[in-house]
GROMACS .gro file of C-alpha atoms in nm:
model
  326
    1UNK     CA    1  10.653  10.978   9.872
    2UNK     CA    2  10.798  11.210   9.558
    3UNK     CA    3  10.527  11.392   9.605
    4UNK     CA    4  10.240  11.098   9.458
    5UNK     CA    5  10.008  10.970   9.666
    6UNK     CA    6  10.053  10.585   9.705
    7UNK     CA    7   9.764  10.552   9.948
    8UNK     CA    8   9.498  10.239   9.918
    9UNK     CA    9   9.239  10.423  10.054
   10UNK     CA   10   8.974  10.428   9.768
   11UNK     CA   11   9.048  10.026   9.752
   12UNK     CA   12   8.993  10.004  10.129
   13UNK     CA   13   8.658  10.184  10.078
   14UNK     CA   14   8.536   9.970   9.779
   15UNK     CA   15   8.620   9.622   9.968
   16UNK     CA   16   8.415   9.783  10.280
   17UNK     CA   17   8.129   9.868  10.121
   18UNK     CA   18   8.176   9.543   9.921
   19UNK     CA   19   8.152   9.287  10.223
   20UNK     CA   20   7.836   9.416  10.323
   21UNK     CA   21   7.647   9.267  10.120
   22UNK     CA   22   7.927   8.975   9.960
   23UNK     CA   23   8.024   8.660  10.244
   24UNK     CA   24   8.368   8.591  10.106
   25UNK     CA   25   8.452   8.929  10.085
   26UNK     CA   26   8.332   8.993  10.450
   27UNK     CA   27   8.510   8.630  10.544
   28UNK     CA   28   8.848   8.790  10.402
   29UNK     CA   29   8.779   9.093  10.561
   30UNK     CA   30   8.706   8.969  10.921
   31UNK     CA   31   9.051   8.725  10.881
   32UNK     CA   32   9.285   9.009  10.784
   33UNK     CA   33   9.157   9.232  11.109
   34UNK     CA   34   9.176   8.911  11.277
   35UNK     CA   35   9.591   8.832  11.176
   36UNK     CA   36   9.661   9.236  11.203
   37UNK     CA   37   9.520   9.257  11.560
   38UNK     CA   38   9.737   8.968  11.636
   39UNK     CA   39  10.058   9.067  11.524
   40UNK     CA   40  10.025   9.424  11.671
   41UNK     CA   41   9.903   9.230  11.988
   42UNK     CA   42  10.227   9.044  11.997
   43UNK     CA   43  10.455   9.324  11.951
   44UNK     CA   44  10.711   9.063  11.770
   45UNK     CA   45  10.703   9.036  11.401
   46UNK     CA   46  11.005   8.842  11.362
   47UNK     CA   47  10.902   8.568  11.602
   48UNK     CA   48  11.010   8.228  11.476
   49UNK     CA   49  10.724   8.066  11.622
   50UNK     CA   50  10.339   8.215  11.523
   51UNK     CA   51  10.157   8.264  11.855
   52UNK     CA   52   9.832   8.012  11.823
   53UNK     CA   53   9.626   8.298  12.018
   54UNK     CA   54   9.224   8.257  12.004
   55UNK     CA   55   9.241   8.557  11.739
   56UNK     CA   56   9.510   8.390  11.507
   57UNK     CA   57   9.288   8.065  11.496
   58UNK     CA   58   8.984   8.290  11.397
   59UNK     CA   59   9.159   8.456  11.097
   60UNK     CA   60   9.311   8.165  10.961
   61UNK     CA   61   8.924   8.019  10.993
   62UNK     CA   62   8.778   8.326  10.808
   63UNK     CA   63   9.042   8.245  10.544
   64UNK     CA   64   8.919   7.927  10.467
   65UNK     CA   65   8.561   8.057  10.476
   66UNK     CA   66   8.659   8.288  10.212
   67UNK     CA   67   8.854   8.098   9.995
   68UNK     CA   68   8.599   7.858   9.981
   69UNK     CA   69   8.333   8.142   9.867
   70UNK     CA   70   8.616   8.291   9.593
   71UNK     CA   71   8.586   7.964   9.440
   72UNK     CA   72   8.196   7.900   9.418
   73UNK     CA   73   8.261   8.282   9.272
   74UNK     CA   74   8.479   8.179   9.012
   75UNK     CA   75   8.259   7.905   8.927
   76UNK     CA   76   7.972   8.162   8.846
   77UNK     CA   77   8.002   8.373   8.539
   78UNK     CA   78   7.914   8.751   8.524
   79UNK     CA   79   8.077   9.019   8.647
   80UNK     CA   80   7.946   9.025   9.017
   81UNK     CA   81   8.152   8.713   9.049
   82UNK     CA   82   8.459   8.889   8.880
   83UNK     CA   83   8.415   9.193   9.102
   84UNK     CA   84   8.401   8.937   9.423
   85UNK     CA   85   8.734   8.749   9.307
   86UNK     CA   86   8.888   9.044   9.229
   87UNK     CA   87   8.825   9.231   9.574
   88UNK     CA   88   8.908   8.877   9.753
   89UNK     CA   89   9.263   8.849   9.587
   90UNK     CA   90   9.347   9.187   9.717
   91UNK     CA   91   9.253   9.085  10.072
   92UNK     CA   92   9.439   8.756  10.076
   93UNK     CA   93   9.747   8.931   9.919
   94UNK     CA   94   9.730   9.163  10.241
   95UNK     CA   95   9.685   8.855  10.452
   96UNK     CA   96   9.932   8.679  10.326
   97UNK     CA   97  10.188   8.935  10.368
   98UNK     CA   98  10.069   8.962  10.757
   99UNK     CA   99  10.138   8.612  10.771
  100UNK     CA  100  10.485   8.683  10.612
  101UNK     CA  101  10.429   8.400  10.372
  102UNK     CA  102  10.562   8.584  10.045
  103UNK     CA  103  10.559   8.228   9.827
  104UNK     CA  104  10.166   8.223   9.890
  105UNK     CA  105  10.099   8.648   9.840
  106UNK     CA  106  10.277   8.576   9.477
  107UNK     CA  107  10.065   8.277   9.364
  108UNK     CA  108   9.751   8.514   9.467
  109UNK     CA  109   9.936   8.794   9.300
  110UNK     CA  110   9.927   8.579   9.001
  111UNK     CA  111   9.578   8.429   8.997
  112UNK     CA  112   9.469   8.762   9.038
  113UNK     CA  113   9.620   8.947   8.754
  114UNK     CA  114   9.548   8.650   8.541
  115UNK     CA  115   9.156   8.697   8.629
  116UNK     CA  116   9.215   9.041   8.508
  117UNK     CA  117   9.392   8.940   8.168
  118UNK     CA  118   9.106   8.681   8.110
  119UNK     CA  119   8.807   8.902   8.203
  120UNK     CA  120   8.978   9.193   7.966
  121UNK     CA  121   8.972   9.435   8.257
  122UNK     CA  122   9.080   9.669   8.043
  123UNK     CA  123   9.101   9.800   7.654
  124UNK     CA  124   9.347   9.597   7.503
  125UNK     CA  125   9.518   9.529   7.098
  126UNK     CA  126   9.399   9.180   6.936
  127UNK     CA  127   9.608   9.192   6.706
  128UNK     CA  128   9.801   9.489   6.523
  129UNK     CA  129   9.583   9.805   6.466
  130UNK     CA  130   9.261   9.498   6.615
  131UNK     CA  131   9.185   9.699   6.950
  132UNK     CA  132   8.888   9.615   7.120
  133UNK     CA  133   8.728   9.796   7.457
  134UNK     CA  134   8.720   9.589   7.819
  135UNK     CA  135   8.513   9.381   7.846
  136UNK     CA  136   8.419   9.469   8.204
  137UNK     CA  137   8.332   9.791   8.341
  138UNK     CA  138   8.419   9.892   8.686
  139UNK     CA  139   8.620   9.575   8.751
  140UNK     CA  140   8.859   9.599   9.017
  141UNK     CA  141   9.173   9.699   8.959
  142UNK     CA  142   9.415   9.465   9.089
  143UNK     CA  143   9.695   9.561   8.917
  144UNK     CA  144   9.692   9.908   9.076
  145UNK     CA  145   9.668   9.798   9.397
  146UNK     CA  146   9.941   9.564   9.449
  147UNK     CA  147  10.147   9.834   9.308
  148UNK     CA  148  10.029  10.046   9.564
  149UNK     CA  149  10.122   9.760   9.840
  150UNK     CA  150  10.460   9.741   9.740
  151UNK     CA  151  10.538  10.141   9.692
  152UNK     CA  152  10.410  10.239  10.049
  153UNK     CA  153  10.607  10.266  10.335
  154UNK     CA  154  10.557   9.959  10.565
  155UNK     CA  155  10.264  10.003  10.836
  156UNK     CA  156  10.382   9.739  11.136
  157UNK     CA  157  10.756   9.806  11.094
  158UNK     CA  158  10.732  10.140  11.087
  159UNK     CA  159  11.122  10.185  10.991
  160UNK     CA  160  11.287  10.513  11.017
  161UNK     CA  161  11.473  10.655  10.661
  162UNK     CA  162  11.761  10.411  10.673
  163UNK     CA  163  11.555  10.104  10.621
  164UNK     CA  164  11.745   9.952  10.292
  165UNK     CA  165  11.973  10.093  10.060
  166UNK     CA  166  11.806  10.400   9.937
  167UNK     CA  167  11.695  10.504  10.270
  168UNK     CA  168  11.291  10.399  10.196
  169UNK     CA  169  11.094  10.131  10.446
  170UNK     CA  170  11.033   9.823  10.194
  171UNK     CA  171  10.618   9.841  10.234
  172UNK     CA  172  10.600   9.440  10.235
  173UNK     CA  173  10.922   9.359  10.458
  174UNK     CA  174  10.798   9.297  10.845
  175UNK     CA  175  11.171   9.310  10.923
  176UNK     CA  176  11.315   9.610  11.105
  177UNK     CA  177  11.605   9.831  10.948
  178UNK     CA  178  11.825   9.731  11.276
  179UNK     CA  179  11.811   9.388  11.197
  180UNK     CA  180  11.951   9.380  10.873
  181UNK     CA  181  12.378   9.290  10.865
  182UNK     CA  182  12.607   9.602  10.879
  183UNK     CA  183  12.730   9.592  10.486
  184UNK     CA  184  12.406   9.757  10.399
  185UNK     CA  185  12.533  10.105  10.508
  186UNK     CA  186  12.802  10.028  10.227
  187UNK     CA  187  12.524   9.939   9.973
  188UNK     CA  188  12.342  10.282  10.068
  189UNK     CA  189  12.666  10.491  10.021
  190UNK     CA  190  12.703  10.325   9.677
  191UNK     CA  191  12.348  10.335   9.549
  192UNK     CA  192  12.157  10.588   9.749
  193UNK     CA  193  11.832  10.576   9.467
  194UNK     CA  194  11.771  10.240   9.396
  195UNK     CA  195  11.443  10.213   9.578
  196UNK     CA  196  11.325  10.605   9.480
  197UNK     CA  197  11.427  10.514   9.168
  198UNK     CA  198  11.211  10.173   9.183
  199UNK     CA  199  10.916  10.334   9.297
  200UNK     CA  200  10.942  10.648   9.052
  201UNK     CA  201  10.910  10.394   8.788
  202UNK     CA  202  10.638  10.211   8.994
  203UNK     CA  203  10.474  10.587   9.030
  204UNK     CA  204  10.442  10.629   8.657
  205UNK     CA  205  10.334  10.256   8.567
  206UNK     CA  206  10.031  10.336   8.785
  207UNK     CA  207   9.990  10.704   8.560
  208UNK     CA  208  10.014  10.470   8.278
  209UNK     CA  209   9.778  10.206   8.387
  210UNK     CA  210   9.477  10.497   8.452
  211UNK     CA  211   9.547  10.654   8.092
  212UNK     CA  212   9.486  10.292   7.993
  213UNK     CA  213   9.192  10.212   8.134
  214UNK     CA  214   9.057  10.566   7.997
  215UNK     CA  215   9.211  10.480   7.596
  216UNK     CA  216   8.907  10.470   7.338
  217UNK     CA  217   9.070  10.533   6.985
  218UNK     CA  218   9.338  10.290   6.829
  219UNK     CA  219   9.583  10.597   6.771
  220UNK     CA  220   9.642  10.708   7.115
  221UNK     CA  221   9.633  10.335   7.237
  222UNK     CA  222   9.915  10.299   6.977
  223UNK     CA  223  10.126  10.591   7.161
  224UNK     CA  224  10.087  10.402   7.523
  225UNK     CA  225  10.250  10.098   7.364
  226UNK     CA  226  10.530  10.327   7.287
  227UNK     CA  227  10.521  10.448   7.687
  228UNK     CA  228  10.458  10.093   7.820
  229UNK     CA  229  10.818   9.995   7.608
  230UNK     CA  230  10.957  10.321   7.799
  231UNK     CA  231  10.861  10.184   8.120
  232UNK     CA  232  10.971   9.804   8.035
  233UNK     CA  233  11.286   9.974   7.965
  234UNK     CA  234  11.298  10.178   8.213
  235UNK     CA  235  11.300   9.879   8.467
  236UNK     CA  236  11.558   9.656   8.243
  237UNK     CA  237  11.835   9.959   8.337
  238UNK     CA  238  11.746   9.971   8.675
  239UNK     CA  239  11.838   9.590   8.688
  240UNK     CA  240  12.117   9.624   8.555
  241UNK     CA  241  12.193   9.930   8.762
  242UNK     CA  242  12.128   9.688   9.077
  243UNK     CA  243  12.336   9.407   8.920
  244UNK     CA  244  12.613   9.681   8.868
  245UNK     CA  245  12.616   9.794   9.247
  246UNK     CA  246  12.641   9.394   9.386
  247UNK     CA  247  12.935   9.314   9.169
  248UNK     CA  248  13.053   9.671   9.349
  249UNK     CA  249  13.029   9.548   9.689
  250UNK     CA  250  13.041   9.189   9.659
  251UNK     CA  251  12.944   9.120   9.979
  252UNK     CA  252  13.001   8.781  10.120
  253UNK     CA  253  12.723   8.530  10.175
  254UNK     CA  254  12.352   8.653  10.030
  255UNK     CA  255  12.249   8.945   9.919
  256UNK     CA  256  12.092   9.179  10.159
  257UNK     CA  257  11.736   9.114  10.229
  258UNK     CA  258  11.612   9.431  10.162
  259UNK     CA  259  11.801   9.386   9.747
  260UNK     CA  260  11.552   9.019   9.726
  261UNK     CA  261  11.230   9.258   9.827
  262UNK     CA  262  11.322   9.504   9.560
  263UNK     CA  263  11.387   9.215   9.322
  264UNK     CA  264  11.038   9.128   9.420
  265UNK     CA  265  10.898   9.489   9.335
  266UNK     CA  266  11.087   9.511   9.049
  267UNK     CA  267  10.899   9.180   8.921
  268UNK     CA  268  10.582   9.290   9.066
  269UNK     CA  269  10.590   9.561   8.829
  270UNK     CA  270  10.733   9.396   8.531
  271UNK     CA  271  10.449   9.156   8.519
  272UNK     CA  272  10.171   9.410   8.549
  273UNK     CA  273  10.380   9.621   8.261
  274UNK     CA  274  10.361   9.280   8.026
  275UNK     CA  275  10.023   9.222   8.065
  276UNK     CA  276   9.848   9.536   7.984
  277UNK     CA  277   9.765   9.699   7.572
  278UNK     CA  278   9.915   9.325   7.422
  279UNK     CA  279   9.725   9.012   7.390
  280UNK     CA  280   9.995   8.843   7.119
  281UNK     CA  281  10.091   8.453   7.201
  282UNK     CA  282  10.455   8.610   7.214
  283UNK     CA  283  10.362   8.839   7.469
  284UNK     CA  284  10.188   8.571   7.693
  285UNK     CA  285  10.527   8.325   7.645
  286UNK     CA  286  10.721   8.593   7.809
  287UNK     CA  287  10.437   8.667   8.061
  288UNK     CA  288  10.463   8.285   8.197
  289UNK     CA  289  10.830   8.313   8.188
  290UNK     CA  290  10.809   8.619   8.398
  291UNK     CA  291  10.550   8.454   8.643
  292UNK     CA  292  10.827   8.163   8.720
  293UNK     CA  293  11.071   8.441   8.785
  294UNK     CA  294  10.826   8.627   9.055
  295UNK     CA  295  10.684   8.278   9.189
  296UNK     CA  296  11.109   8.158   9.237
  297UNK     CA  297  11.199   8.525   9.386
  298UNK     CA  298  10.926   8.534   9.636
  299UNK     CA  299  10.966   8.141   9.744
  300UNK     CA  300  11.317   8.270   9.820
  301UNK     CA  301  11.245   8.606  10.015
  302UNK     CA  302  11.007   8.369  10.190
  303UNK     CA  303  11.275   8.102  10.306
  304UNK     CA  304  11.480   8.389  10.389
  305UNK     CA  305  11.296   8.595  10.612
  306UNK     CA  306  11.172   8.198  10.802
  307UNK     CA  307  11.538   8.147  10.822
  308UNK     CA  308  11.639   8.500  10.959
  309UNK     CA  309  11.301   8.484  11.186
  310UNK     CA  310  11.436   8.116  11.345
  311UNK     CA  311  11.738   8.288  11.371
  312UNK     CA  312  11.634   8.611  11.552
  313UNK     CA  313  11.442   8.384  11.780
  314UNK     CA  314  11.709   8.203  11.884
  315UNK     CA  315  11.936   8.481  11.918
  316UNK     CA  316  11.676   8.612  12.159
  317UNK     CA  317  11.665   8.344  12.323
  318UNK     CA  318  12.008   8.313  12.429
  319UNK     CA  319  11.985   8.704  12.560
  320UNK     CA  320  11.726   8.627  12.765
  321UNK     CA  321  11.910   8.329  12.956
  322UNK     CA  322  12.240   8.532  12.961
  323UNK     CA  323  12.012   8.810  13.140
  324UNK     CA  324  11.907   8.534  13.395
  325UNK     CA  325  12.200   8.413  13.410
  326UNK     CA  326  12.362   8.713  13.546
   0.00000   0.00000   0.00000
């Protein structure tokens, strides 16, 4: 995808090698295998109903296991128990977008990156011209990772190139490109870039986030503030691009639900942006504010794909009587 690699591959490898030896981790691990296997099993991802299979019941009890263990982590201080948390959030972020419960994947996505802000995961200003080194070597990088998530193509959909408006599968949307109402061939003709143009940003936020971690003088950490404000801006116009194209098409009832999951990227990324190089209480005000936004965005994409699942369902189900019928 343009050429950068957007793979999670290295994070796979470290949570692996992680739950050998760490329960929680392993509990997380064993759940999301668990809720995969039984959503590829079912061949349905946008049942109404969740299947209560023998497997489904085991994940959601590995969950529990593990979210019990993240928080005897998070009771213990040192960085083992950082590392743990860390690793854990990125496995119930995955889980919870299996489970298509997008309000619950953003108050992980939150908890997590606050761990990361609080733990100093990486270099970071104290004040003007006051920088100071992590805290934390080797921490996870959370941050990176759910960028990653939302910037790769979409592994149990597996959409073909008309998917939403740019013509790119949304990686965290379970619903199929078929399914989504007719105006959005109008939207694509419009706006054909919005989502390369989305994860181009995304792309260089994650370049941005690696020089970061590698900063070690106060002048060159002083020249990725000016590139983080780039980036920030970067993502303001492409708003406002997006707000341009909907008062373009003014389509009746909501907006398209592949526009709410790029509203949800776009926030993703926002929030990661805001809380890297700048510790300042102003900074942190608009970080909460920000927070609300992603938390209130991803209730809604939640509602809305429940609704349009009970609504698939039920469409379905009609089909199938009219086939018996006749």
């Amino acid at each position: 995808m343009l050429d950068v690699k957007l793979g999670c591959d290295k994070e796979a490898r470290q949570v692996l090698q992680a739950s050998l030896t760490d329960s929680p981790i392993r509990y997380a691990v064993l759940s999301l295998r668990a809720l995969r296997e039984n959503l590829e099993r079912s061949g349905d991802v946008t049942a109404s109903v969740v299947q209560q299979t023998p497997s489904y019941d085991y994940g959601l009890q590995q969950y529990c296991m593990a979210l019990g263990g993240l928080a005897s982590n998070l009771s213990s201080p040192g960085s083992n128990g950082l590392t743990s948390a860390l690793l854990c959030c990125q496995i119930f972020i995955s889980i919870e977008q299996v489970r298509g419960n997008y309000a619950a994947m953003a108050q992980h996505i939150i908890r997590g990156l606050r761990i990361m802000h609080e733990c100093r995961a990486r270099p970071y200003f104290l004040a003007a011209n006051n920088f100071v080194p992590a805290h934390h070597d080797q921490l996870p990088f959370l941050d990176v990772f759910i960028i990653k998530l939302f910037a790769a193509p979409c592994k149990f959909a597996d959409p073909p190139a008309t998917a939403d408006i740019s013509g790119t599968p949304v990686s965290v949307c379970l619903i199929s490109p078929h399914q989504q109402p007719i105006e959005s061939r109008d939207l694509r003709m419009i706006a054909p870039n919005m989502r390369t143009e989305l994860t181009r940003i995304a792309a260089s936020t994650l370049e941005f986030l690696g020089k970061v971690s590698q900063v070690e003088s106060v002048g060159n950490a002083l020249r990725l503030l000016s590139e983080k404000a780039a980036l920030l801006d970067s993502l303001e116009t492409w708003l406002l691009n997006l707000e341009l194209v909907q008062t373009e098409i003014r389509t009746p009832g909501p907006e398209l639900l592949s526009v709410s999951f790029m509203r949800f990227f776009h926030l993703i990324v926002k929030v990661v942006l805001l809380g890297v190089l700048d510790s300042s209480p102003d900074r942190y005000a608009e970080l909460r504010t920000e927070n609300d936004r992603l938390q209130s965005v991803a209730n809604n994409v939640g509602e809305r794909v429940k609704a349009y699942k009970t609504w698939s369902g039920t469409g379905s189900s009609r089909g199938k009587r009219s086939e018996q019928r006749a």
